[in-house]
Short mmCIF file of C-alpha atoms in Angstrom, two decimals:
data_model
loop_
_atom_site.label_atom_id
_atom_site.label_comp_id
_atom_site.label_asym_id
_atom_site.label_seq_id
_atom_site.Cartn_x
_atom_site.Cartn_y
_atom_site.Cartn_z
CA UNK X 1 -66.92 -55.27 -93.15
CA UNK X 2 -67.17 -52.08 -93.73
CA UNK X 3 -69.11 -50.28 -96.80
CA UNK X 4 -67.21 -46.48 -97.16
CA UNK X 5 -69.27 -44.53 -99.24
CA UNK X 6 -72.30 -47.04 -99.60
CA UNK X 7 -75.71 -46.85 -98.58
CA UNK X 8 -75.98 -49.30 -96.45
CA UNK X 9 -72.15 -48.47 -94.58
CA UNK X 10 -73.27 -48.71 -90.76
CA UNK X 11 -69.87 -47.73 -89.02
CA UNK X 12 -66.45 -48.44 -88.90
CA UNK X 13 -64.62 -51.55 -88.31
CA UNK X 14 -61.39 -51.39 -86.28
CA UNK X 15 -58.21 -52.26 -87.46
CA UNK X 16 -54.38 -52.52 -85.94
CA UNK X 17 -51.41 -51.15 -87.94
CA UNK X 18 -48.38 -49.58 -87.83
CA UNK X 19 -46.57 -47.47 -90.08
CA UNK X 20 -42.84 -45.92 -90.18
CA UNK X 21 -41.67 -43.67 -92.96
CA UNK X 22 -38.40 -41.28 -93.10
CA UNK X 23 -38.96 -37.53 -94.20
CA UNK X 24 -35.86 -36.40 -96.41
CA UNK X 25 -35.57 -33.65 -98.60
CA UNK X 26 -35.87 -34.39 -102.34
CA UNK X 27 -32.01 -33.98 -102.32
CA UNK X 28 -30.44 -36.21 -100.31
CA UNK X 29 -33.65 -39.14 -100.61
CA UNK X 30 -30.86 -41.20 -102.83
CA UNK X 31 -31.80 -42.82 -106.15
CA UNK X 32 -35.14 -45.05 -105.01
CA UNK X 33 -37.14 -43.06 -103.04
CA UNK X 34 -40.60 -44.63 -101.82
CA UNK X 35 -42.03 -41.57 -103.00
CA UNK X 36 -42.23 -37.29 -102.89
CA UNK X 37 -44.82 -35.27 -100.64
CA UNK X 38 -45.60 -32.21 -102.74
CA UNK X 39 -48.07 -30.30 -101.14
CA UNK X 40 -49.23 -30.06 -97.78
CA UNK X 41 -52.54 -28.55 -95.77
CA UNK X 42 -54.24 -28.45 -92.53
CA UNK X 43 -57.44 -26.62 -91.37
CA UNK X 44 -59.90 -27.40 -87.94
CA UNK X 45 -63.73 -27.31 -88.66
CA UNK X 46 -64.14 -25.94 -84.90
CA UNK X 47 -67.56 -27.54 -85.56
CA UNK X 48 -67.99 -30.82 -82.80
CA UNK X 49 -65.52 -32.90 -81.36
CA UNK X 50 -66.60 -36.28 -82.96
CA UNK X 51 -69.01 -35.42 -85.82
CA UNK X 52 -67.25 -33.74 -89.15
CA UNK X 53 -68.05 -30.35 -90.50
CA UNK X 54 -71.25 -31.70 -92.58
CA UNK X 55 -70.10 -29.58 -95.40
CA UNK X 56 -66.90 -30.92 -95.64
CA UNK X 57 -65.48 -27.36 -95.58
CA UNK X 58 -63.09 -28.00 -93.56
CA UNK X 59 -61.45 -30.15 -94.96
CA UNK X 60 -61.56 -28.69 -98.12
CA UNK X 61 -59.33 -25.72 -97.37
CA UNK X 62 -57.31 -28.26 -95.89
CA UNK X 63 -57.20 -30.37 -99.37
CA UNK X 64 -57.07 -26.68 -101.50
CA UNK X 65 -54.13 -25.62 -99.27
CA UNK X 66 -52.48 -28.74 -100.18
CA UNK X 67 -53.31 -28.76 -103.67
CA UNK X 68 -51.86 -24.77 -103.74
CA UNK X 69 -48.74 -25.70 -101.94
CA UNK X 70 -48.25 -28.38 -104.62
CA UNK X 71 -48.93 -26.54 -106.98
CA UNK X 72 -51.28 -28.73 -109.07
CA UNK X 73 -54.69 -27.96 -110.48
CA UNK X 74 -57.42 -29.56 -108.91
CA UNK X 75 -58.30 -31.22 -112.19
CA UNK X 76 -54.76 -33.16 -112.23
CA UNK X 77 -55.85 -34.66 -109.39
CA UNK X 78 -55.72 -38.77 -110.20
CA UNK X 79 -56.29 -40.43 -107.20
CA UNK X 80 -57.57 -39.93 -103.97
CA UNK X 81 -56.84 -41.46 -100.81
CA UNK X 82 -59.43 -41.11 -98.73
CA UNK X 83 -60.22 -41.13 -94.88
CA UNK X 84 -63.83 -43.17 -95.45
CA UNK X 85 -64.34 -44.86 -91.97
CA UNK X 86 -68.10 -46.09 -93.70
CA UNK X 87 -69.96 -43.53 -90.75
CA UNK X 88 -72.89 -41.87 -92.03
CA UNK X 89 -71.14 -38.32 -91.13
CA UNK X 90 -67.91 -38.91 -92.17
CA UNK X 91 -68.36 -40.23 -95.65
CA UNK X 92 -70.99 -37.83 -96.62
CA UNK X 93 -68.72 -34.71 -95.50
CA UNK X 94 -65.67 -36.18 -97.19
CA UNK X 95 -68.02 -36.75 -100.46
CA UNK X 96 -69.02 -32.80 -100.21
CA UNK X 97 -65.46 -31.94 -99.76
CA UNK X 98 -64.10 -33.88 -102.65
CA UNK X 99 -66.66 -32.71 -104.64
CA UNK X 100 -66.16 -28.89 -103.26
CA UNK X 101 -62.00 -29.65 -104.75
CA UNK X 102 -62.13 -31.35 -107.52
CA UNK X 103 -65.55 -30.00 -108.70
CA UNK X 104 -66.39 -31.14 -112.14
CA UNK X 105 -63.88 -33.32 -112.50
CA UNK X 106 -65.27 -35.58 -109.81
CA UNK X 107 -66.55 -38.64 -111.79
CA UNK X 108 -63.01 -39.61 -113.22
CA UNK X 109 -61.01 -39.36 -110.32
CA UNK X 110 -60.59 -42.96 -108.06
CA UNK X 111 -61.13 -42.37 -104.19
CA UNK X 112 -59.28 -45.62 -102.63
CA UNK X 113 -61.19 -46.27 -99.05
CA UNK X 114 -58.89 -48.35 -97.22
CA UNK X 115 -59.85 -48.83 -94.01
CA UNK X 116 -62.28 -51.19 -95.98
CA UNK X 117 -59.35 -53.39 -96.74
CA UNK X 118 -57.68 -53.28 -93.23
CA UNK X 119 -59.95 -51.29 -91.08
CA UNK X 120 -59.43 -48.35 -88.63
CA UNK X 121 -56.15 -48.35 -87.28
CA UNK X 122 -56.36 -44.99 -85.86
CA UNK X 123 -53.30 -43.09 -85.51
CA UNK X 124 -51.99 -45.43 -87.98
CA UNK X 125 -54.29 -44.35 -90.66
CA UNK X 126 -52.73 -41.79 -92.07
CA UNK X 127 -49.26 -43.21 -92.82
CA UNK X 128 -50.87 -47.04 -93.94
CA UNK X 129 -53.54 -45.10 -96.11
CA UNK X 130 -50.28 -43.10 -97.94
CA UNK X 131 -47.93 -45.52 -98.46
CA UNK X 132 -50.81 -47.69 -100.03
CA UNK X 133 -51.92 -44.85 -102.51
CA UNK X 134 -48.14 -44.34 -103.30
CA UNK X 135 -47.40 -48.07 -103.71
CA UNK X 136 -50.09 -48.42 -106.36
CA UNK X 137 -49.62 -45.01 -107.73
CA UNK X 138 -45.90 -46.66 -107.84
CA UNK X 139 -47.34 -50.03 -109.90
CA UNK X 140 -49.07 -47.96 -112.39
CA UNK X 141 -52.47 -49.10 -110.46
CA UNK X 142 -55.74 -47.47 -109.52
CA UNK X 143 -56.43 -49.13 -106.46
CA UNK X 144 -60.41 -50.86 -106.18
CA UNK X 145 -61.79 -50.73 -102.85
CA UNK X 146 -63.31 -53.53 -101.15
CA UNK X 147 -67.57 -53.17 -101.17
CA UNK X 148 -69.93 -53.88 -103.22
CA UNK X 149 -73.77 -52.52 -102.83
CA UNK X 150 -75.73 -48.69 -103.73
CA UNK X 151 -72.83 -45.87 -103.22
CA UNK X 152 -74.26 -42.91 -101.47
CA UNK X 153 -75.72 -40.53 -104.30
CA UNK X 154 -74.01 -37.41 -102.53
CA UNK X 155 -71.01 -38.69 -103.50
CA UNK X 156 -69.86 -38.11 -107.09
CA UNK X 157 -66.75 -39.63 -107.60
CA UNK X 158 -65.11 -43.34 -108.62
CA UNK X 159 -65.01 -46.32 -106.84
CA UNK X 160 -62.75 -49.53 -108.76
CA UNK X 161 -64.52 -52.50 -107.85
CA UNK X 162 -61.13 -54.21 -108.65
CA UNK X 163 -57.50 -53.09 -109.20
CA UNK X 164 -57.69 -51.65 -112.79
CA UNK X 165 -54.85 -50.06 -114.64
CA UNK X 166 -53.56 -46.51 -114.61
CA UNK X 167 -51.18 -43.93 -114.33
CA UNK X 168 -51.89 -41.89 -110.43
CA UNK X 169 -49.60 -38.65 -111.52
CA UNK X 170 -51.15 -36.53 -108.35
CA UNK X 171 -52.58 -38.41 -104.83
CA UNK X 172 -54.61 -36.29 -103.02
CA UNK X 173 -54.65 -37.64 -99.51
CA UNK X 174 -57.14 -36.65 -97.04
CA UNK X 175 -57.63 -37.61 -92.97
CA UNK X 176 -59.55 -36.37 -90.24
CA UNK X 177 -59.42 -36.75 -86.47
CA UNK X 178 -61.40 -35.72 -83.09
CA UNK X 179 -61.66 -32.53 -82.34
CA UNK X 180 -62.36 -31.39 -86.13
CA UNK X 181 -58.59 -31.69 -86.94
CA UNK X 182 -58.32 -31.75 -91.07
CA UNK X 183 -55.08 -32.56 -93.15
CA UNK X 184 -54.16 -32.99 -96.41
CA UNK X 185 -51.08 -34.06 -98.73
CA UNK X 186 -50.19 -34.11 -102.07
CA UNK X 187 -47.84 -37.18 -103.04
CA UNK X 188 -45.91 -38.10 -106.30
CA UNK X 189 -44.51 -41.82 -106.94
CA UNK X 190 -41.67 -39.63 -109.36
CA UNK X 191 -39.90 -36.36 -108.32
CA UNK X 192 -41.76 -33.12 -110.25
CA UNK X 193 -40.80 -32.32 -113.24
CA UNK X 194 -40.19 -28.93 -112.24
CA UNK X 195 -38.42 -27.71 -109.53
CA UNK X 196 -41.53 -25.84 -107.20
CA UNK X 197 -40.01 -22.59 -105.71
CA UNK X 198 -39.83 -22.36 -101.76
CA UNK X 199 -42.43 -20.27 -100.27
CA UNK X 200 -41.31 -16.91 -98.84
CA UNK X 201 -40.38 -16.56 -95.22
CA UNK X 202 -42.24 -14.55 -93.12
CA UNK X 203 -41.52 -13.07 -89.69
CA UNK X 204 -43.00 -14.35 -87.04
CA UNK X 205 -43.63 -12.67 -84.00
CA UNK X 206 -44.88 -12.81 -80.42
CA UNK X 207 -48.41 -11.11 -79.91
CA UNK X 208 -49.08 -11.64 -76.36
CA UNK X 209 -48.14 -14.48 -73.82
CA UNK X 210 -50.58 -15.57 -71.12
CA UNK X 211 -50.28 -15.99 -67.15
CA UNK X 212 -49.76 -19.39 -66.06
CA UNK X 213 -52.84 -21.26 -65.72
CA UNK X 214 -52.03 -24.15 -62.38
CA UNK X 215 -55.52 -24.93 -62.19
CA UNK X 216 -58.35 -25.32 -64.91
CA UNK X 217 -60.66 -22.04 -63.94
CA UNK X 218 -63.73 -22.86 -65.63
CA UNK X 219 -65.05 -18.06 -65.50
CA UNK X 220 -62.12 -17.64 -67.27
CA UNK X 221 -63.05 -20.02 -70.01
CA UNK X 222 -66.98 -18.96 -69.95
CA UNK X 223 -65.74 -14.81 -70.16
CA UNK X 224 -64.52 -15.72 -73.64
CA UNK X 225 -66.10 -19.01 -74.97
CA UNK X 226 -69.77 -19.22 -75.74
CA UNK X 227 -69.87 -22.49 -73.93
CA UNK X 228 -73.35 -24.01 -72.29
CA UNK X 229 -72.59 -24.78 -68.51
CA UNK X 230 -72.76 -28.49 -69.27
CA UNK X 231 -69.89 -28.60 -71.18
CA UNK X 232 -67.64 -26.90 -69.00
CA UNK X 233 -68.39 -28.41 -66.24
CA UNK X 234 -67.46 -31.57 -68.44
CA UNK X 235 -64.35 -30.86 -69.78
CA UNK X 236 -61.19 -33.07 -69.04
CA UNK X 237 -58.63 -31.32 -67.56
CA UNK X 238 -56.23 -31.24 -70.01
CA UNK X 239 -58.97 -29.60 -72.35
CA UNK X 240 -59.97 -27.58 -69.53
CA UNK X 241 -56.00 -26.44 -68.80
CA UNK X 242 -55.79 -26.03 -72.62
CA UNK X 243 -58.55 -23.05 -72.61
CA UNK X 244 -58.06 -22.13 -69.80
CA UNK X 245 -54.49 -20.69 -70.92
CA UNK X 246 -55.79 -19.75 -73.86
CA UNK X 247 -58.39 -17.46 -72.15
CA UNK X 248 -55.25 -15.80 -70.36
CA UNK X 249 -54.55 -14.46 -73.09
CA UNK X 250 -57.79 -13.33 -74.43
CA UNK X 251 -57.92 -11.21 -71.37
CA UNK X 252 -54.87 -9.20 -72.94
CA UNK X 253 -55.15 -9.30 -76.31
CA UNK X 254 -57.82 -9.68 -79.22
CA UNK X 255 -57.73 -12.15 -82.21
CA UNK X 256 -58.83 -11.35 -85.88
CA UNK X 257 -59.10 -13.38 -88.89
CA UNK X 258 -60.14 -16.80 -86.72
CA UNK X 259 -60.81 -18.64 -89.66
CA UNK X 260 -56.70 -18.20 -90.33
CA UNK X 261 -56.06 -18.91 -86.80
CA UNK X 262 -55.49 -22.31 -84.71
CA UNK X 263 -54.02 -23.78 -81.88
CA UNK X 264 -50.90 -26.37 -80.78
CA UNK X 265 -50.11 -27.90 -77.92
CA UNK X 266 -47.05 -28.97 -76.69
CA UNK X 267 -47.81 -31.77 -73.82
CA UNK X 268 -45.11 -34.77 -72.18
CA UNK X 269 -47.96 -36.39 -70.07
CA UNK X 270 -50.16 -36.02 -72.50
CA UNK X 271 -53.56 -37.74 -71.71
CA UNK X 272 -51.96 -40.50 -69.60
CA UNK X 273 -53.91 -39.41 -66.36
CA UNK X 274 -57.56 -40.06 -68.16
CA UNK X 275 -56.33 -43.04 -70.13
CA UNK X 276 -55.63 -44.51 -67.04
CA UNK X 277 -59.42 -43.95 -65.30
CA UNK X 278 -61.02 -44.80 -68.64
CA UNK X 279 -58.57 -48.12 -68.84
CA UNK X 280 -59.62 -48.77 -64.80
CA UNK X 281 -63.38 -48.75 -65.32
CA UNK X 282 -62.92 -51.33 -67.74
CA UNK X 283 -60.94 -53.22 -65.41
CA UNK X 284 -63.98 -52.60 -62.89
CA UNK X 285 -66.78 -53.17 -65.23
CA UNK X 286 -65.64 -54.89 -68.51
CA UNK X 287 -65.77 -53.42 -72.66
CA UNK X 288 -69.76 -52.62 -71.43
CA UNK X 289 -67.92 -50.24 -68.85
CA UNK X 290 -66.83 -47.90 -71.70
CA UNK X 291 -68.44 -44.49 -71.68
CA UNK X 292 -68.89 -43.22 -75.67
CA UNK X 293 -68.43 -40.09 -73.94
CA UNK X 294 -65.58 -40.89 -72.29
CA UNK X 295 -63.34 -42.15 -75.04
CA UNK X 296 -62.89 -38.30 -77.04
CA UNK X 297 -60.84 -37.55 -74.02
CA UNK X 298 -58.12 -40.28 -74.37
CA UNK X 299 -56.65 -38.80 -77.47
CA UNK X 300 -53.91 -35.88 -77.26
CA UNK X 301 -55.90 -34.24 -79.45
CA UNK X 302 -59.03 -33.13 -78.43
CA UNK X 303 -57.22 -30.42 -76.20
CA UNK X 304 -56.48 -28.28 -79.37
CA UNK X 305 -60.01 -29.08 -81.04
CA UNK X 306 -61.94 -28.76 -78.16
CA UNK X 307 -59.97 -25.55 -78.33
CA UNK X 308 -60.43 -24.07 -81.86
CA UNK X 309 -64.41 -25.17 -81.39
CA UNK X 310 -64.56 -22.77 -78.01
CA UNK X 311 -63.08 -19.78 -79.75
CA UNK X 312 -64.19 -20.49 -83.90
CA UNK X 313 -60.38 -20.86 -84.72
CA UNK X 314 -60.85 -22.34 -88.18
CA UNK X 315 -56.66 -22.94 -88.64
CA UNK X 316 -54.22 -26.08 -87.81
CA UNK X 317 -54.88 -27.57 -84.73
CA UNK X 318 -53.46 -30.34 -83.01
CA UNK X 319 -50.74 -32.01 -80.49
CA UNK X 320 -47.42 -32.64 -80.65
CA UNK X 321 -45.18 -34.35 -78.00
CA UNK X 322 -42.17 -36.68 -78.85
CA UNK X 323 -40.13 -35.99 -75.97
CA UNK X 324 -39.68 -34.11 -72.51
CA UNK X 325 -39.44 -30.62 -74.37
CA UNK X 326 -43.09 -30.83 -75.74
CA UNK X 327 -43.38 -26.71 -75.55
CA UNK X 328 -40.53 -26.32 -77.75
CA UNK X 329 -41.58 -29.11 -80.90
CA UNK X 330 -44.49 -27.02 -80.56
CA UNK X 331 -43.32 -23.44 -80.41
CA UNK X 332 -40.83 -24.22 -83.25
CA UNK X 333 -43.63 -26.13 -84.72
CA UNK X 334 -45.54 -23.20 -85.23
CA UNK X 335 -43.37 -20.55 -86.12
CA UNK X 336 -42.34 -22.71 -89.23
CA UNK X 337 -46.38 -23.11 -90.02
CA UNK X 338 -46.85 -19.63 -89.69
CA UNK X 339 -43.42 -18.62 -91.90
CA UNK X 340 -44.62 -20.52 -94.84
CA UNK X 341 -48.56 -19.50 -94.88
CA UNK X 342 -49.73 -22.23 -93.38
CA UNK X 343 -51.87 -19.60 -90.79
CA UNK X 344 -52.04 -16.29 -90.08
CA UNK X 345 -52.29 -16.78 -86.37
CA UNK X 346 -51.37 -19.33 -83.65
CA UNK X 347 -51.81 -20.36 -79.89
CA UNK X 348 -49.25 -22.33 -79.10
CA UNK X 349 -49.68 -23.81 -75.64
CA UNK X 350 -48.15 -26.08 -73.05
CA UNK X 351 -49.98 -28.00 -70.90
CA UNK X 352 -49.09 -31.13 -68.65
CA UNK X 353 -52.04 -32.66 -67.09
CA UNK X 354 -50.18 -34.33 -63.79
CA UNK X 355 -51.11 -36.69 -61.17
CA UNK X 356 -50.66 -40.06 -59.44
CA UNK X 357 -49.97 -41.67 -62.31
CA UNK X 358 -47.77 -39.12 -64.52
CA UNK X 359 -45.45 -39.33 -61.13
CA UNK X 360 -45.71 -43.15 -60.79
CA UNK X 361 -44.51 -43.42 -64.73
CA UNK X 362 -41.85 -41.13 -65.09
CA UNK X 363 -40.63 -42.01 -61.44
CA UNK X 364 -40.14 -45.61 -62.52
CA UNK X 365 -38.49 -44.39 -66.09
CA UNK X 366 -36.15 -41.97 -63.52
CA UNK X 367 -37.59 -38.43 -65.16
CA UNK X 368 -38.35 -35.70 -62.72
CA UNK X 369 -42.08 -35.45 -63.47
CA UNK X 370 -43.70 -32.43 -65.60
CA UNK X 371 -44.45 -29.33 -63.72
CA UNK X 372 -48.54 -29.49 -64.04
CA UNK X 373 -50.18 -26.30 -65.23
CA UNK X 374 -50.59 -24.67 -68.42
CA UNK X 375 -49.37 -21.81 -70.41
CA UNK X 376 -50.23 -19.92 -74.02
CA UNK X 377 -48.50 -17.76 -76.83
CA UNK X 378 -50.51 -15.90 -79.42
CA UNK X 379 -47.92 -15.77 -82.61
CA UNK X 380 -48.87 -14.08 -85.68
CA UNK X 381 -47.50 -12.55 -88.52
CA UNK X 382 -47.74 -8.83 -89.71
CA UNK X 383 -46.13 -5.74 -87.82
CA UNK X 384 -47.45 -5.89 -84.31
CA UNK X 385 -45.65 -7.89 -81.50
CA UNK X 386 -42.10 -9.29 -80.65
CA UNK X 387 -39.84 -10.67 -83.46
CA UNK X 388 -38.84 -14.64 -82.93
CA UNK X 389 -36.00 -16.17 -83.86
CA UNK X 390 -35.76 -20.01 -83.95
CA UNK X 391 -31.78 -20.53 -83.57
CA UNK X 392 -32.16 -19.33 -80.18
CA UNK X 393 -34.98 -22.01 -80.00
CA UNK X 394 -33.36 -24.83 -81.48
CA UNK X 395 -30.45 -24.23 -78.93
CA UNK X 396 -32.79 -24.42 -76.10
CA UNK X 397 -34.66 -27.68 -77.29
CA UNK X 398 -30.60 -29.49 -77.83
CA UNK X 399 -29.71 -28.25 -74.78
CA UNK X 400 -32.71 -29.28 -72.90
CA UNK X 401 -32.33 -32.80 -74.15
CA UNK X 402 -28.81 -32.88 -73.47
CA UNK X 403 -29.80 -31.91 -69.82
CA UNK X 404 -31.48 -35.14 -69.42
CA UNK X 405 -33.99 -36.39 -66.82
CA UNK X 406 -33.09 -33.97 -63.97
CA UNK X 407 -35.11 -30.59 -65.79
CA UNK X 408 -38.14 -30.78 -65.20
CA UNK X 409 -40.60 -30.08 -68.30
CA UNK X 410 -43.60 -28.44 -68.38
CA UNK X 411 -45.26 -24.76 -68.67
CA UNK X 412 -42.20 -22.80 -67.74
CA UNK X 413 -40.12 -24.30 -70.68
CA UNK X 414 -42.11 -22.36 -72.93
CA UNK X 415 -42.23 -19.46 -71.06
CA UNK X 416 -38.28 -19.55 -70.90
CA UNK X 417 -37.91 -20.09 -74.75
CA UNK X 418 -40.25 -17.39 -75.80
CA UNK X 419 -37.31 -14.81 -73.60
CA UNK X 420 -34.57 -16.58 -75.12
CA UNK X 421 -36.20 -16.40 -78.94
CA UNK X 422 -36.93 -12.34 -78.53
CA UNK X 423 -35.00 -11.38 -81.64
#
């Protein structure tokens, strides 16, 4: 078993699971919602592909943003649902982040490391952990942490050795991911007593649009990113396309305040080509043939993470792709994050790594394969740039979905949508 925050911890244990939640506005939630999301925050470490920022600063920024969004004072946090992978680096960084967020009240706050119970379910982990924490709060329980032994000296909060009765009015959920992505939620089992006023909406503008990058352009990346030559050469194709697209934007546009800037990637093909190459190696050599450095590129979140590291972007960094028009999903999400103040500027990238596997799978499904390549746009708030309207973009998304599989998605969708969305 894993031992989160324990001195003898030596790594995570994998688990399996799935979680499904329906998100609705509070006024439409009916009589008995499972819980409430009252705050959100996101950030990027911009430090390393798989290792967290050892100081926990990035995760702390996301947590503080979520608490500010929820209008909850750090001293009011009762329960923290931790990411807690039981790896030496992650737990240490998270311990620093928790101390930085809740400060002198840390020793009072109960931390719940749910991965010690069910293992690390990877993409399902955040959802399952949030549900477990909300379930405990609904039943008046401060949940116990599975495992025993001496705790790390850096960990100043509290682990319960067994379930204890207690009121958790405010729950802070922490999650991290490959590429240094961090996210935090503030959760409550009961509706907030006072209505939180809506954030003031800011006007979002298109600051720059890069040129389409049909193939990775390593010299272009090298002009704008301080990456060692060996790291450049080892870039997986989705990451190389993403970095090339952003570098194309930076050829003609400057970027200030990178701590408030991030990157959102919309991709339909995601990492399917990379995944098949990884799986083929396993089929050929067996489990011992798996190479650790080839595993991170199987995550669609790696490309935005690499971009954040390469260009020093400490804002939200993630990939989306719930359908054929992933580029529009990324664009609309970026506008939302900028409007409400979760970032000051964002690169929106449409990137498609299309090879024989993607073409075969799409053909078998009766779909047109995505257009290969990438393009990036820089969005921001303030006075510079062309204002964007969301209604034409939503209409474009609906129309595209209604047209079905005969319309090939990919980077042209983003360019076309930006033209439609200019106010």
